[in-house]
Amino acid sequence: MASDVLVPQMGESVLEGTILEWKVKVGDKVSLNQSLVELMTDKVNVEIPAEVEGTIIELLAEEGEVVSVGAVIARIDDGSGDSKPKAGGKPAPKKETAKKSAATPAVVKKAAPVTASSVSRASMSPKVKMMVREYSLDPSTITPTGPQGRVTVEDVERAVQARSAASGFTSGPIPSPPPPPPAGSAAAPATPAAPTIQVNIPKFEPLPEEQRETRQPLQGVRKLISDHMVHSVHTSAHVTTFEDVDMTDLVNFRNGYKAEFRAAYGANITFLPFIAKAVCVGLKEYPKLNASMTDEEIIFKNYYNIGIAVARDEGLIVPVIKVADRK
């Protein structure tokens, strides 16, 4: 008989996921709780385990495909009967089987008890995995009570309470502090001496409401700066990193050319040209850092335009040096 593999509910706001990787293929034999597929959502990546033992007979979604919660993405033949799926999903039972089941009471086999030592990450939902990680729990200390040996949120909470109780902690009320000793007793704190210098703390009246804020129109250079900064945030991945670099050789090199450069160009040579050149070399080696994003794709740039912030009285601007790697 064919069993459906469904996309599980992975959170209240998670409605769909993307198939990242199938870990099995048609014809593979799978065991209980074996990982079948890895799904990516906007909150978490999760692996879906097999809920029955059997053979993979269908994969209904491809890698990279977006699937909704509750969708059937695969089928497993557990070897108990007809495994040909109907268009609606599960196969129809044979007439003889249906008649026999109506005449003979079904014998329910008790599943083997699941012990704490058999718990694996495949038997945990994303929320349970997050709780296990946050509470620093050993999965082997959790006794699962969910169907097919799944670990529930309540199982994790019970394991946390058991660990706290074993360590002597209780969830009762916080005890009140002891009362202070009576004045004059040996345990009573001594009265602090008066300060030798008295400081008069000034008191300020609050500003009138009409003076609390001053507003002016956003226009001109300030508005352009704002628009460009917002556009940059939406199109480029931002990150800041700090490294210590020995610049001794560069400082000596620059000092050797400062006088000659000033005589030729009438300006001092700064460290910025060398930094811009080093940035270009680094971006060629790590092209992901020279990329921008849209809603649907990542754009890798094979040209190198370097922007350098410059302070002005009217505000910060960023002149852009085009094709800086060729200069």
Coordinates of C-alpha atoms in Angstrom, one line a residue:
M1 CA 0.0 0.0 0.0
A2 CA 1.3 3.5 -0.9
S3 CA 1.8 6.1 1.9
D4 CA 1.9 9.7 1.0
V5 CA 4.8 12.0 2.1
L6 CA 3.3 15.4 2.9
V7 CA 4.9 18.8 3.5
P8 CA 4.5 19.4 7.2
Q9 CA 3.3 22.5 9.0
M10 CA 6.5 24.3 9.9
G11 CA 5.2 27.3 11.7
E12 CA 2.0 29.5 11.8
S13 CA 3.3 31.9 9.1
V14 CA 5.1 29.3 6.9
L15 CA 2.8 28.4 4.0
E16 CA 5.3 27.0 1.5
G17 CA 8.9 25.7 1.1
T18 CA 11.4 25.0 -1.6
I19 CA 12.8 21.6 -2.3
L20 CA 16.5 21.9 -1.7
E21 CA 17.7 18.3 -2.1
W22 CA 16.2 14.9 -2.4
K23 CA 18.2 12.4 -0.3
V24 CA 16.5 9.4 -2.0
K25 CA 15.4 8.4 -5.5
V26 CA 12.7 6.2 -6.9
G27 CA 13.4 2.5 -6.0
D28 CA 15.3 3.3 -2.9
K29 CA 14.4 1.3 0.3
V30 CA 13.9 3.6 3.3
S31 CA 13.6 2.9 7.0
L32 CA 11.5 4.6 9.6
N33 CA 12.6 8.2 10.4
Q34 CA 15.1 8.2 7.5
S35 CA 15.6 11.6 6.0
L36 CA 13.9 11.9 2.6
V37 CA 14.2 15.5 1.5
E38 CA 15.5 18.9 2.7
L39 CA 13.1 21.8 2.5
M40 CA 14.0 25.5 2.7
T41 CA 11.5 28.1 4.1
D42 CA 11.9 31.7 4.8
K43 CA 12.5 30.9 8.5
V44 CA 14.2 27.5 8.7
N45 CA 15.6 24.6 6.7
V46 CA 14.0 21.2 7.7
E47 CA 14.4 17.6 6.7
I48 CA 11.3 15.5 6.3
P49 CA 11.6 11.9 7.7
A50 CA 9.9 8.8 6.5
E51 CA 7.0 7.8 8.6
V52 CA 6.9 4.2 7.3
E53 CA 9.4 1.7 6.1
G54 CA 9.2 0.7 2.4
T55 CA 10.3 1.6 -1.1
I56 CA 10.1 5.0 -2.8
I57 CA 7.7 4.6 -5.8
E58 CA 7.1 8.2 -6.7
L59 CA 8.8 11.6 -6.3
L60 CA 6.2 14.3 -7.2
A61 CA 8.3 17.4 -6.8
E62 CA 11.7 18.4 -8.3
E63 CA 14.6 20.1 -6.6
G64 CA 14.1 23.9 -6.7
E65 CA 10.3 23.5 -6.9
V66 CA 8.1 25.5 -4.4
V67 CA 5.6 23.3 -2.6
S68 CA 2.8 24.3 -0.2
V69 CA 2.2 23.0 3.2
G70 CA 0.1 19.8 3.0
A71 CA 1.1 18.9 -0.6
V72 CA 2.0 15.3 -1.4
I73 CA 5.6 15.3 -2.6
A74 CA 6.4 11.5 -2.6
R75 CA 4.9 8.1 -2.1
I76 CA 6.3 5.1 -0.3
D77 CA 5.1 1.5 -0.8
D78 CA 5.1 -0.2 2.6
G79 CA 4.7 -3.7 1.0
S80 CA 1.3 -4.3 2.5
G81 CA -0.8 -4.4 -0.7
D82 CA -1.6 -2.5 -3.9
S83 CA 0.8 0.4 -4.3
K84 CA -0.7 2.0 -7.5
P85 CA -1.9 5.4 -6.5
K86 CA -5.2 6.8 -7.7
A87 CA -5.5 10.3 -9.2
G88 CA -7.0 11.5 -5.9
G89 CA -4.1 10.3 -3.9
K90 CA -4.4 7.0 -2.0
P91 CA -5.1 3.7 -3.8
A92 CA -8.6 2.1 -3.5
P93 CA -8.8 -1.1 -1.4
K94 CA -9.5 -4.3 -3.2
K95 CA -13.1 -5.6 -2.9
E96 CA -12.0 -8.9 -1.4
T97 CA -9.9 -7.1 1.2
A98 CA -12.8 -4.7 2.0
K99 CA -15.2 -7.7 2.5
K100 CA -12.8 -9.6 4.6
S101 CA -12.1 -6.6 6.8
A102 CA -15.8 -6.1 7.3
A103 CA -16.3 -9.7 8.4
T104 CA -13.2 -10.1 10.5
P105 CA -12.3 -7.7 13.2
A106 CA -9.0 -6.0 12.7
V107 CA -6.1 -7.0 14.8
V108 CA -4.2 -3.9 16.0
K109 CA -0.5 -4.5 16.5
K110 CA 1.0 -2.5 19.2
A111 CA 4.0 -0.5 18.1
A112 CA 7.3 -1.2 19.8
P113 CA 7.8 1.4 22.6
V114 CA 10.1 4.2 21.7
T115 CA 12.8 4.8 24.3
A116 CA 14.8 8.0 24.9
S117 CA 18.0 6.4 23.5
S118 CA 16.3 6.0 20.1
V119 CA 15.4 9.6 19.7
S120 CA 17.1 11.3 16.6
R121 CA 16.9 14.8 15.1
A122 CA 14.8 13.3 12.3
S123 CA 12.0 12.7 14.8
M124 CA 11.8 16.4 15.7
S125 CA 9.9 19.3 14.2
P126 CA 11.8 22.6 13.6
K127 CA 10.2 24.1 16.7
V128 CA 11.3 21.2 18.8
K129 CA 14.8 21.3 17.4
M130 CA 15.0 25.0 18.3
M131 CA 13.9 24.3 21.9
V132 CA 16.4 21.5 22.3
R133 CA 19.1 23.8 21.1
E134 CA 18.0 26.8 23.3
Y135 CA 17.8 24.6 26.4
S136 CA 21.1 22.7 25.6
L137 CA 19.3 19.4 26.0
D138 CA 20.8 16.0 25.1
P139 CA 18.2 14.3 22.8
S140 CA 18.8 11.0 24.5
T141 CA 17.3 12.4 27.7
I142 CA 14.0 13.1 26.1
T143 CA 11.2 10.5 26.2
P144 CA 9.1 10.9 23.0
T145 CA 5.3 10.5 23.3
G146 CA 4.2 11.6 19.9
P147 CA 3.0 9.4 17.0
Q148 CA 5.7 7.2 15.4
G149 CA 8.2 8.2 18.1
R150 CA 8.0 12.0 17.4
V151 CA 9.2 14.3 20.0
T152 CA 6.6 16.9 21.1
V153 CA 7.0 20.3 22.7
E154 CA 5.6 18.9 25.9
D155 CA 8.3 16.2 25.9
V156 CA 11.0 18.9 25.8
E157 CA 9.3 20.8 28.6
R158 CA 9.1 17.7 30.7
A159 CA 12.8 17.0 30.1
V160 CA 13.7 20.6 31.1
Q161 CA 11.6 20.3 34.3
A162 CA 13.2 17.0 35.2
R163 CA 16.7 18.4 34.7
S164 CA 15.9 21.4 36.9
A165 CA 14.4 19.2 39.6
A166 CA 17.5 17.0 39.5
S167 CA 19.7 20.1 40.0
G168 CA 17.6 21.2 43.0
F169 CA 15.7 24.0 41.2
T170 CA 12.0 24.4 41.5
S171 CA 9.4 26.4 39.7
G172 CA 7.9 27.7 42.9
P173 CA 7.7 31.4 44.0
I174 CA 10.9 33.3 44.6
P175 CA 11.6 33.4 48.4
S176 CA 11.4 36.7 50.1
P177 CA 14.6 38.3 51.3
P178 CA 15.3 38.1 55.1
P179 CA 14.2 41.0 57.1
P180 CA 16.9 43.7 57.9
P181 CA 18.5 43.4 61.3
P182 CA 17.2 45.8 64.0
A183 CA 18.9 49.2 64.3
G184 CA 21.7 49.2 66.8
S185 CA 22.6 45.5 66.4
A186 CA 26.0 44.4 65.4
A187 CA 24.7 43.2 62.0
A188 CA 23.0 46.4 61.2
P189 CA 24.7 48.5 58.5
A190 CA 26.5 51.7 59.7
T191 CA 25.0 55.0 58.8
P192 CA 27.0 56.5 56.0
A193 CA 28.9 59.7 56.8
A194 CA 27.7 62.9 55.3
P195 CA 29.6 64.0 52.2
T196 CA 32.3 66.7 52.7
I197 CA 31.2 68.5 49.5
Q198 CA 27.6 69.3 48.9
V199 CA 26.5 69.2 45.3
N200 CA 23.5 71.2 44.3
I201 CA 21.7 69.2 41.5
P202 CA 20.0 71.6 39.1
K203 CA 16.4 71.1 38.1
F204 CA 15.4 71.8 34.6
E205 CA 11.9 72.6 33.5
P206 CA 10.7 70.6 30.5
L207 CA 10.7 72.4 27.1
P208 CA 7.4 73.8 25.9
E209 CA 5.7 71.5 23.4
E210 CA 6.2 73.9 20.5
Q211 CA 10.0 73.9 21.1
R212 CA 10.5 70.2 21.4
E213 CA 11.0 69.6 17.7
T214 CA 12.2 71.6 14.7
R215 CA 11.3 70.5 11.2
Q216 CA 12.5 71.5 7.8
P217 CA 11.7 70.2 4.3
L218 CA 13.7 67.2 2.9
Q219 CA 15.0 68.6 -0.4
G220 CA 18.1 69.2 -2.5
V221 CA 21.3 67.2 -1.8
R222 CA 19.8 65.8 1.5
K223 CA 16.9 64.2 -0.4
L224 CA 19.2 62.8 -3.0
I225 CA 21.5 61.3 -0.3
S226 CA 18.5 59.7 1.4
D227 CA 17.1 58.2 -1.8
H228 CA 20.4 56.7 -2.8
M229 CA 21.1 55.3 0.7
V230 CA 17.6 53.6 0.7
H231 CA 18.2 52.2 -2.8
S232 CA 21.6 50.9 -1.8
V233 CA 20.1 49.1 1.2
H234 CA 17.5 47.4 -0.9
T235 CA 19.9 46.2 -3.7
S236 CA 23.2 45.4 -2.0
A237 CA 23.9 43.1 0.9
H238 CA 25.6 45.1 3.6
V239 CA 28.3 43.8 5.9
T240 CA 31.1 45.4 8.0
T241 CA 34.3 43.6 8.9
F242 CA 37.5 44.7 10.6
E243 CA 41.0 43.4 10.0
D244 CA 44.4 44.4 11.3
V245 CA 46.9 44.9 8.5
D246 CA 50.6 45.7 8.7
M247 CA 50.9 48.8 6.4
T248 CA 54.6 49.5 7.0
D249 CA 55.7 48.8 3.5
L250 CA 53.0 50.9 2.0
V251 CA 53.8 53.8 4.4
N252 CA 57.4 53.7 3.4
F253 CA 56.5 53.4 -0.3
R254 CA 54.2 56.4 -0.1
N255 CA 56.7 58.5 1.8
G256 CA 59.3 57.9 -0.9
Y257 CA 57.0 59.4 -3.6
K258 CA 55.2 62.1 -1.7
A259 CA 57.5 65.0 -2.8
E260 CA 57.7 63.8 -6.4
F261 CA 53.9 63.4 -6.6
R262 CA 53.2 66.8 -5.1
A263 CA 55.7 68.5 -7.5
A264 CA 54.0 66.8 -10.5
Y265 CA 50.3 67.1 -9.5
G266 CA 50.2 69.9 -6.9
A267 CA 48.5 67.6 -4.4
N268 CA 49.4 65.0 -1.8
I269 CA 49.1 61.4 -2.5
T270 CA 46.9 59.7 0.1
F271 CA 46.4 56.0 1.0
L272 CA 43.0 55.9 -0.8
P273 CA 44.4 55.0 -4.3
F274 CA 46.2 52.0 -2.8
I275 CA 43.1 50.9 -0.8
A276 CA 40.9 51.2 -3.9
K277 CA 43.4 49.0 -5.9
A278 CA 43.5 46.4 -3.1
V279 CA 39.6 46.4 -3.0
C280 CA 39.5 45.6 -6.7
V281 CA 42.0 42.8 -6.4
G282 CA 39.9 41.3 -3.5
L283 CA 36.6 41.6 -5.4
K284 CA 38.1 39.7 -8.3
E285 CA 39.1 36.9 -5.9
Y286 CA 35.7 36.9 -4.1
P287 CA 33.1 37.8 -6.7
K288 CA 30.1 37.3 -4.3
L289 CA 31.1 40.6 -2.6
N290 CA 30.7 42.4 -5.9
A291 CA 27.0 41.4 -6.3
S292 CA 23.6 43.0 -6.0
M293 CA 20.2 41.5 -5.5
T294 CA 16.7 41.7 -6.9
D295 CA 13.6 39.9 -5.7
E296 CA 14.3 36.9 -7.9
E297 CA 18.1 36.7 -8.7
I298 CA 21.6 37.6 -7.6
I299 CA 23.6 39.7 -10.1
F300 CA 27.4 39.1 -10.2
K301 CA 29.2 42.1 -11.6
N302 CA 32.4 41.7 -13.7
Y303 CA 33.2 45.4 -13.5
Y304 CA 34.4 47.3 -10.5
N305 CA 33.1 50.7 -9.6
I306 CA 34.4 52.0 -6.3
G307 CA 32.4 54.6 -4.3
I308 CA 34.4 56.6 -1.7
A309 CA 32.5 58.7 0.9
V310 CA 33.4 62.5 0.9
A311 CA 32.2 64.9 3.6
R312 CA 30.8 68.3 2.5
D313 CA 29.2 71.1 4.5
E314 CA 25.9 70.2 2.7
G315 CA 26.2 66.5 3.6
L316 CA 28.0 63.3 2.8
I317 CA 28.3 62.4 -0.9
V318 CA 29.8 59.3 -2.5
P319 CA 31.7 59.9 -5.8
V320 CA 32.0 56.7 -7.8
I321 CA 35.3 55.8 -9.6
K322 CA 34.2 53.8 -12.7
V323 CA 36.2 50.7 -13.8
A324 CA 38.6 51.4 -10.9
D325 CA 40.5 48.2 -11.6
R326 CA 41.8 49.6 -14.9
K327 CA 43.1 52.9 -13.4

